[in-house]
Coordinates of C-alpha atoms and ligand atoms in Angstrom, one line a residue:
X204 CA -17.8 23.1 -7.5
X205 CA -16.3 22.3 -10.9
X206 CA -19.1 20.4 -12.6
X207 CA -18.5 17.0 -14.2
X208 CA -19.9 18.4 -17.5
X209 CA -17.2 21.2 -17.4
X210 CA -14.6 18.5 -16.7
X211 CA -15.8 16.2 -19.5
X212 CA -15.7 19.2 -22.0
X213 CA -12.1 19.9 -21.0
X214 CA -11.1 16.2 -21.4
X215 CA -12.6 16.1 -24.9
X216 CA -10.0 18.7 -25.8
X217 CA -6.8 17.3 -24.3
X218 CA -5.9 15.7 -27.6
X219 CA -4.7 19.3 -28.5
X220 CA -1.8 18.8 -26.1
X221 CA -0.4 16.6 -28.8
X222 CA 0.9 13.1 -29.1
X223 CA 3.2 11.1 -26.8
X224 CA 2.3 12.5 -23.4
X225 CA 3.9 10.3 -20.8
X226 CA 1.9 9.3 -17.7
X227 CA 3.3 7.4 -14.7
X228 CA 0.6 5.9 -12.4
X229 CA 2.0 4.6 -9.2
X230 CA -0.9 2.6 -7.8
X231 CA -2.3 2.4 -11.3
X232 CA -3.4 -1.3 -11.0
X233 CA -6.5 -0.5 -8.9
X234 CA -8.9 2.1 -7.7
X235 CA -8.3 5.8 -8.3
X236 CA -4.9 5.3 -10.0
X237 CA -6.4 2.7 -12.4
X238 CA -9.3 4.9 -13.2
X239 CA -7.1 8.0 -13.8
X240 CA -4.9 6.0 -16.1
X241 CA -7.9 4.8 -18.0
X242 CA -9.3 8.3 -18.5
X243 CA -5.8 9.5 -19.6
X244 CA -5.6 6.7 -22.2
X245 CA -9.2 7.4 -23.4
X246 CA -8.6 11.1 -24.0
X247 CA -4.9 11.7 -24.8
X248 CA -3.3 11.2 -28.2
X249 CA -0.9 8.2 -28.5
X250 CA -0.1 8.4 -24.7
X251 CA 2.6 6.3 -23.1
X252 CA 1.6 4.9 -19.8
X253 CA 3.5 3.2 -16.9
X254 CA 1.4 1.3 -14.4
X255 CA 3.4 0.6 -11.2
X256 CA 2.1 -1.9 -8.6
X257 CA 2.4 -5.4 -7.5
X258 CA -0.5 -7.2 -9.3
X259 CA 0.6 -8.5 -12.7
X260 CA -2.8 -10.1 -13.2
X261 CA -4.5 -6.7 -12.8
X262 CA -1.9 -5.0 -15.0
X263 CA -2.3 -7.6 -17.8
X264 CA -6.1 -7.0 -17.8
X265 CA -5.6 -3.2 -18.0
X266 CA -3.0 -3.5 -20.8
X267 CA -5.5 -5.4 -22.9
X268 CA -8.3 -3.1 -22.0
X269 CA -6.3 0.2 -22.7
X270 CA -5.2 -1.1 -26.1
X271 CA -8.8 -1.6 -27.1
X272 CA -9.7 1.8 -25.7
X273 CA -7.0 3.7 -27.6
X274 CA -5.1 1.7 -30.3
X275 CA -2.3 4.3 -30.4
X276 CA -1.6 4.0 -26.7
X277 CA 1.2 2.1 -25.1
X278 CA 0.9 0.7 -21.6
X279 CA 3.8 -0.8 -19.7
X280 CA 3.7 -2.5 -16.3
X281 CA 6.5 -2.2 -13.7
X282 CA 6.0 -4.7 -10.9
X283 CA 7.3 -3.4 -7.7
X284 CA 6.6 -3.2 -4.0
X285 CA 7.1 0.6 -3.7
X286 CA 6.9 0.7 0.1
X287 CA 10.6 0.0 -0.3
X288 CA 12.5 3.1 -1.4
X289 CA 15.3 1.1 -3.1
X290 CA 12.6 -0.4 -5.3
X291 CA 11.3 3.0 -6.1
X292 CA 14.8 3.9 -7.3
X293 CA 14.8 0.8 -9.6
X294 CA 11.4 1.8 -11.0
X295 CA 12.6 5.4 -11.7
X296 CA 15.8 4.1 -13.3
X297 CA 13.7 1.9 -15.6
X298 CA 11.4 4.9 -16.6
X299 CA 14.4 7.3 -17.0
X300 CA 16.1 4.8 -19.3
X301 CA 13.1 4.8 -21.6
X302 CA 11.7 8.3 -21.4
X303 CA 13.2 11.8 -21.6
X304 CA 10.1 13.4 -20.0
X305 CA 7.2 12.7 -17.7
X306 CA 4.1 14.8 -18.1
X307 CA 1.9 13.4 -15.4
X308 CA 3.0 11.6 -12.2
X309 CA 0.0 10.2 -10.3
X310 CA 0.8 8.8 -6.9
X311 CA -2.0 6.8 -5.3
X312 CA -0.3 3.6 -4.0
X313 CA -1.7 3.1 -0.6
X314 CA -3.3 0.8 2.0
X315 CA -5.9 1.0 4.7
X316 CA -5.1 -0.8 7.9
X317 CA -5.7 -0.4 11.6
X318 CA -2.5 -2.3 12.3
X319 CA 0.0 -0.4 14.4
X320 CA 3.5 0.5 13.2
X321 CA 4.6 -2.0 10.7
X322 CA 8.3 -1.6 9.7
X323 CA 9.7 -2.3 6.3
X324 CA 13.2 -3.7 5.9
X325 CA 14.3 -0.1 5.5
X326 CA 13.0 0.8 9.0
X327 CA 10.0 3.0 7.9
X328 CA 6.4 2.4 8.8
X329 CA 4.8 0.7 5.7
X330 CA 1.8 3.0 5.6
X331 CA 3.8 6.2 6.1
X332 CA 6.2 5.0 3.4
X333 CA 3.5 4.3 0.9
X334 CA 1.5 7.5 1.6
X335 CA 4.5 9.8 1.9
X336 CA 8.2 8.8 1.7
X337 CA 7.8 6.6 -1.4
X338 CA 5.7 9.3 -3.1
X339 CA 8.4 11.9 -2.3
X340 CA 11.1 9.6 -3.6
X341 CA 9.2 9.2 -6.9
X342 CA 8.7 12.9 -7.1
X343 CA 12.4 13.9 -6.4
X344 CA 13.8 11.1 -8.6
X345 CA 11.5 12.0 -11.6
X346 CA 11.9 15.8 -11.2
X347 CA 14.5 16.0 -14.0
X348 CA 12.0 14.4 -16.4
X349 CA 9.1 16.6 -15.1
X350 CA 11.3 19.7 -15.7
X351 CA 12.0 18.6 -19.2
X352 CA 8.3 18.2 -19.8
X353 CA 7.7 21.7 -18.4
X354 CA 9.8 23.2 -21.1
X355 CA 8.5 21.1 -24.0
X356 CA 5.8 22.4 -26.4
X357 CA 3.1 22.5 -25.1
X358 CA 4.5 22.5 -21.5
X359 CA 2.8 20.0 -19.2
X360 CA 4.3 18.7 -16.0
X361 CA 2.2 17.7 -13.0
X362 CA 2.6 15.6 -9.9
X363 CA -0.6 14.5 -8.1
X364 CA -0.6 12.8 -4.7
X365 CA -4.0 11.4 -4.0
X366 CA -4.4 11.5 -0.2
X367 CA -6.1 14.0 2.0
X368 CA -5.6 17.7 1.1
X369 CA -7.5 19.9 3.5
X370 CA -7.4 17.2 6.2
X371 CA -3.9 18.1 7.5
X372 CA -3.6 17.6 11.2
X373 CA -1.2 18.2 14.1
X374 CA 2.3 16.7 13.7
X375 CA 5.0 15.9 16.1
X376 CA 8.1 17.5 14.5
X377 CA 10.4 15.7 16.9
X378 CA 9.1 12.3 15.7
X379 CA 7.9 12.7 12.2
X380 CA 8.6 9.0 11.3
X381 CA 6.4 8.0 14.4
X382 CA 9.2 5.7 15.7
X383 CA 8.1 6.1 19.3
X384 CA 5.4 3.5 20.0
X385 CA 3.6 6.1 22.0
X386 CA 3.4 8.5 19.0
X387 CA 1.9 5.9 16.6
X388 CA -1.8 5.7 16.0
X389 CA -3.9 5.3 12.9
X390 CA -4.9 9.0 13.3
X391 CA -1.3 10.2 13.8
X392 CA -0.1 8.2 10.7
X393 CA -2.9 9.8 8.6
X394 CA -2.3 13.3 9.9
X395 CA 1.4 13.1 9.6
X396 CA 1.4 11.8 6.0
X397 CA -1.2 14.3 4.9
X398 CA 0.5 17.3 6.6
X399 CA 3.9 16.3 5.3
X400 CA 2.6 15.9 1.8
X401 CA 1.2 19.5 1.7
X402 CA 4.3 21.0 3.3
X403 CA 6.8 19.1 1.2
X404 CA 4.9 19.9 -2.1
X405 CA 4.8 23.5 -0.9
X406 CA 8.5 23.5 -0.5
X407 CA 9.1 21.9 -3.9
X408 CA 6.7 24.3 -5.6
X409 CA 8.5 27.3 -4.2
X410 CA 11.9 26.1 -5.7
X411 CA 12.4 28.3 -8.8
X412 CA 13.9 25.3 -10.6
X413 CA 10.4 23.7 -10.5
X414 CA 8.5 26.8 -11.6
X415 CA 6.9 24.9 -14.6
X416 CA 5.8 21.9 -12.5
X417 CA 2.4 21.8 -10.8
X418 CA 2.3 20.1 -7.4
X419 CA -1.2 18.9 -6.6
X420 CA -2.3 17.2 -3.4
X421 CA -5.9 15.9 -3.8
X422 CA -8.5 14.7 -1.5
X423 CA -10.7 12.4 -3.6
X424 CA -13.8 12.1 -1.3
X425 CA -15.3 8.6 -0.8
X426 CA -14.5 6.4 -3.8
X427 CA -15.6 2.7 -3.9
X428 CA -12.3 1.0 -4.7
X429 CA -10.3 -1.9 -3.3
X430 CA -8.8 0.1 -0.5
X431 CA -10.6 -1.9 2.2
X432 CA -9.4 -5.3 0.9
X433 CA -7.1 -5.7 3.9
X434 CA -10.1 -5.9 6.1
X435 CA -11.5 -9.0 4.3
X436 CA -14.5 -9.5 2.0
X437 CA -17.2 -9.0 4.6
X438 CA -16.0 -5.6 5.8
X439 CA -15.2 -4.5 2.3
X440 CA -18.8 -5.3 1.2
X441 CA -20.2 -3.3 4.2
X442 CA -18.0 -0.3 3.3
X443 CA -19.3 -0.6 -0.4
X444 CA -22.9 -0.6 0.8
X445 CA -22.1 2.4 3.1
X446 CA -20.5 4.3 0.2
X447 CA -23.6 3.6 -1.9
X448 CA -25.9 4.9 0.8
X449 CA -23.8 8.1 1.2
X450 CA -24.1 8.9 -2.5
X451 CA -26.8 11.5 -2.1
X452 CA -24.6 13.5 0.4
X453 CA -22.2 14.6 -2.4
X454 CA -19.2 13.2 -0.5
X455 CA -19.0 10.2 -2.8
X456 CA -17.5 10.1 -6.2
X457 CA -17.6 7.1 -8.6
X458 CA -14.3 5.6 -9.6
X459 CA -14.8 6.8 -13.2
X460 CA -15.6 10.4 -12.2
X461 CA -12.6 10.4 -9.8
X462 CA -10.4 9.3 -12.7
X463 CA -11.9 12.1 -14.9
X464 CA -11.4 14.7 -12.2
X465 CA -7.8 13.7 -11.6
X466 CA -6.9 13.8 -15.4
X467 CA -8.6 17.2 -15.5
X468 CA -6.5 18.4 -12.5
X469 CA -3.4 17.0 -14.3
X470 CA -4.1 18.9 -17.5
X471 CA -6.1 22.0 -16.9
X472 CA -4.2 25.3 -17.0
X473 CA -5.1 26.6 -13.5
X474 CA -2.9 24.0 -11.8
X475 CA 0.1 24.4 -14.2
X476 CA 2.5 25.6 -11.5
X477 CA 2.9 26.0 -7.7
X478 CA 1.1 24.2 -5.0
X479 CA -2.6 23.2 -5.4
X480 CA -4.6 21.6 -2.6
X481 CA -7.8 20.4 -4.1
X482 CA -10.9 18.6 -2.8
X483 CA -13.2 16.1 -4.5
X484 CA -15.0 18.9 -6.3
X485 CA -11.9 20.4 -7.8
X486 CA -12.0 23.4 -5.5
X487 CA -9.3 24.7 -3.1
X488 CA -9.2 22.4 -0.1
X489 CA -9.6 24.5 3.0
X490 CA -6.2 24.4 4.7
X491 CA -6.4 26.2 8.1
X492 CA -4.2 23.6 9.8
X493 CA -1.8 23.7 6.8
X494 CA -1.5 27.5 7.0
X495 CA -0.8 27.2 10.7
X496 CA 1.9 24.6 10.1
X497 CA 3.5 26.9 7.5
X498 CA 3.5 29.8 9.9
X499 CA 5.0 27.9 12.8
X500 CA 8.0 26.7 10.8
X501 CA 6.9 23.1 10.5
X502 CA 7.5 23.2 6.7
X503 CA 11.3 23.6 7.1
X504 CA 11.4 20.8 9.7
X505 CA 9.4 18.5 7.5
X506 CA 11.7 19.2 4.5
X507 CA 14.9 18.7 6.5
X508 CA 13.5 15.4 7.9
X509 CA 12.4 14.2 4.4
X510 CA 15.9 15.0 2.9
X511 CA 17.5 13.1 5.8
X512 CA 15.3 10.0 5.3
X513 CA 15.7 10.0 1.5
X514 CA 19.4 10.5 1.7
X515 CA 20.0 7.7 4.2
X516 CA 18.1 5.0 2.3
X517 CA 19.4 3.9 -1.1
X518 CA 21.8 5.5 -3.5
X519 CA 19.7 8.1 -5.5
X520 CA 18.0 10.7 -3.4
X521 CA 20.1 13.3 -5.2
X522 CA 17.6 16.1 -5.2
X523 CA 18.1 18.4 -2.3
X524 CA 16.1 21.4 -3.4
X525 CA 16.9 24.8 -2.2
Ligands
LIG271 N1 -10.9 5.4 -2.0 C1 -11.2 6.4 -1.1 O1 -12.4 6.6 -0.7 C2 -10.1 7.2 -0.6 C3 -10.4 8.3 0.2 C4 -9.4 9.2 0.6 C5 -8.1 8.9 0.3 N2 -7.8 7.8 -0.5 C6 -6.4 7.5 -0.8 O2 -6.2 7.3 -2.2 C7 -5.2 6.4 -2.4 C8 -5.6 5.4 -3.5 O3 -6.6 4.6 -2.9 P1 -7.6 3.7 -3.8 O4 -8.9 3.9 -3.2 O5 -7.3 3.9 -5.2 O6 -7.1 2.2 -3.3 P2 -6.9 0.8 -4.0 O7 -8.0 0.6 -5.0 O8 -6.7 -0.2 -3.0 O9 -5.6 1.1 -4.9 C9 -4.3 1.1 -4.2 C10 -3.2 0.9 -5.2 O10 -2.0 0.9 -4.4 C11 -1.2 -0.1 -4.9 N3 -0.3 -0.6 -3.8 C12 -0.7 -0.8 -2.5 N4 0.4 -1.3 -1.8 C13 1.4 -1.3 -2.7 C14 2.8 -1.6 -2.6 N5 3.4 -2.0 -1.4 N6 3.6 -1.5 -3.7 C15 3.1 -1.1 -4.9 N7 1.8 -0.7 -5.0 C16 1.0 -0.8 -3.9 C17 -2.2 -1.2 -5.3 O11 -1.6 -2.0 -6.3 P3 -1.2 -3.6 -6.1 O12 -2.3 -4.3 -5.5 O13 -1.0 -4.0 -7.6 O14 0.1 -3.6 -5.4 C18 -3.3 -0.4 -6.0 O15 -2.9 -0.1 -7.3 C19 -4.8 5.8 -1.1 O16 -3.6 6.5 -0.6 C20 -5.9 6.2 -0.2 O17 -5.5 6.5 1.2 C21 -8.8 7.0 -1.0

């Protein structure tokens, strides 16, 4: 386990990475994304931060708070429903028009719902889109800016998808979008998004053009956030109490600590390149299912499927990888 004192000692030194680091936090208006953005602002020198989400009220509150936390920081809000890939393209265009590089791309926009398949106007399931396709679209669209960051001095280019590393599950490679009503279940949606994230990040990490970019899939543990808001205030309260009671088990992380751990992962040398699957303690997330999926050729199928979906929707989707 990487102790929180080790992590805090590292964070105290990230100012040495120099001024003007750029962080993009998709899902930065709440929960783990918000807390990661806050710790980045607290510790970096003159950082530029983009919060992407739907809630302007939340973003306004954070912009004021972050300015007070670090006077040299700049925080911008981009309001967008990123379950729609065309909207993701618009957000990426806006960032690319303002920035030459992106150092840290943190992807945590997500929802918890027991609802069945819920199609967006683009024909993707909303949850699968938020947890996987949209995140891959951000990653591939912003890769040119991440690559630029990987050759700057000092080099720093990371993508973190906050989901479920180590909890990869079986996938149906002939219906990865879970279009068939018989394929869809809450479990299948979670397993598919989690497995596809690890496999697609593995593919991107193995592309020599991305050798200076670190691809991190994290499993945050239990963090008391707004994730259960879709279930209403009563269930959310019960979940919060449950999380509080589970604290002694070591499976629960406070939002602040989760933010600190994600900024650590995004800046510590050990995750500077390649694929890293990490758990709540900052250790390698055990990936037996993932290794099996790699061996049986699922990785290629997932990448072909992803390219196909990204190409068919919207106009960007230029990155094809090797
Ligand atoms: N919390 C945990 O215990 C836990 C455990 C394992 C995995 N995770 C994963 O971690 C991720 C982050 O969860 P969290 O706990 O931080 O949840 P959270 O507090 O509910 O935050 C979710 C974020 O996603 C954004 N979002 C949701 N739908 C969106 C949409 N259509 N367009 C744009 N932004 C959208 C929300 O922003 P707006 O409201 O502004 O749109 C918010 O910023 C999720 O993928 C979750 O599955 C969490």
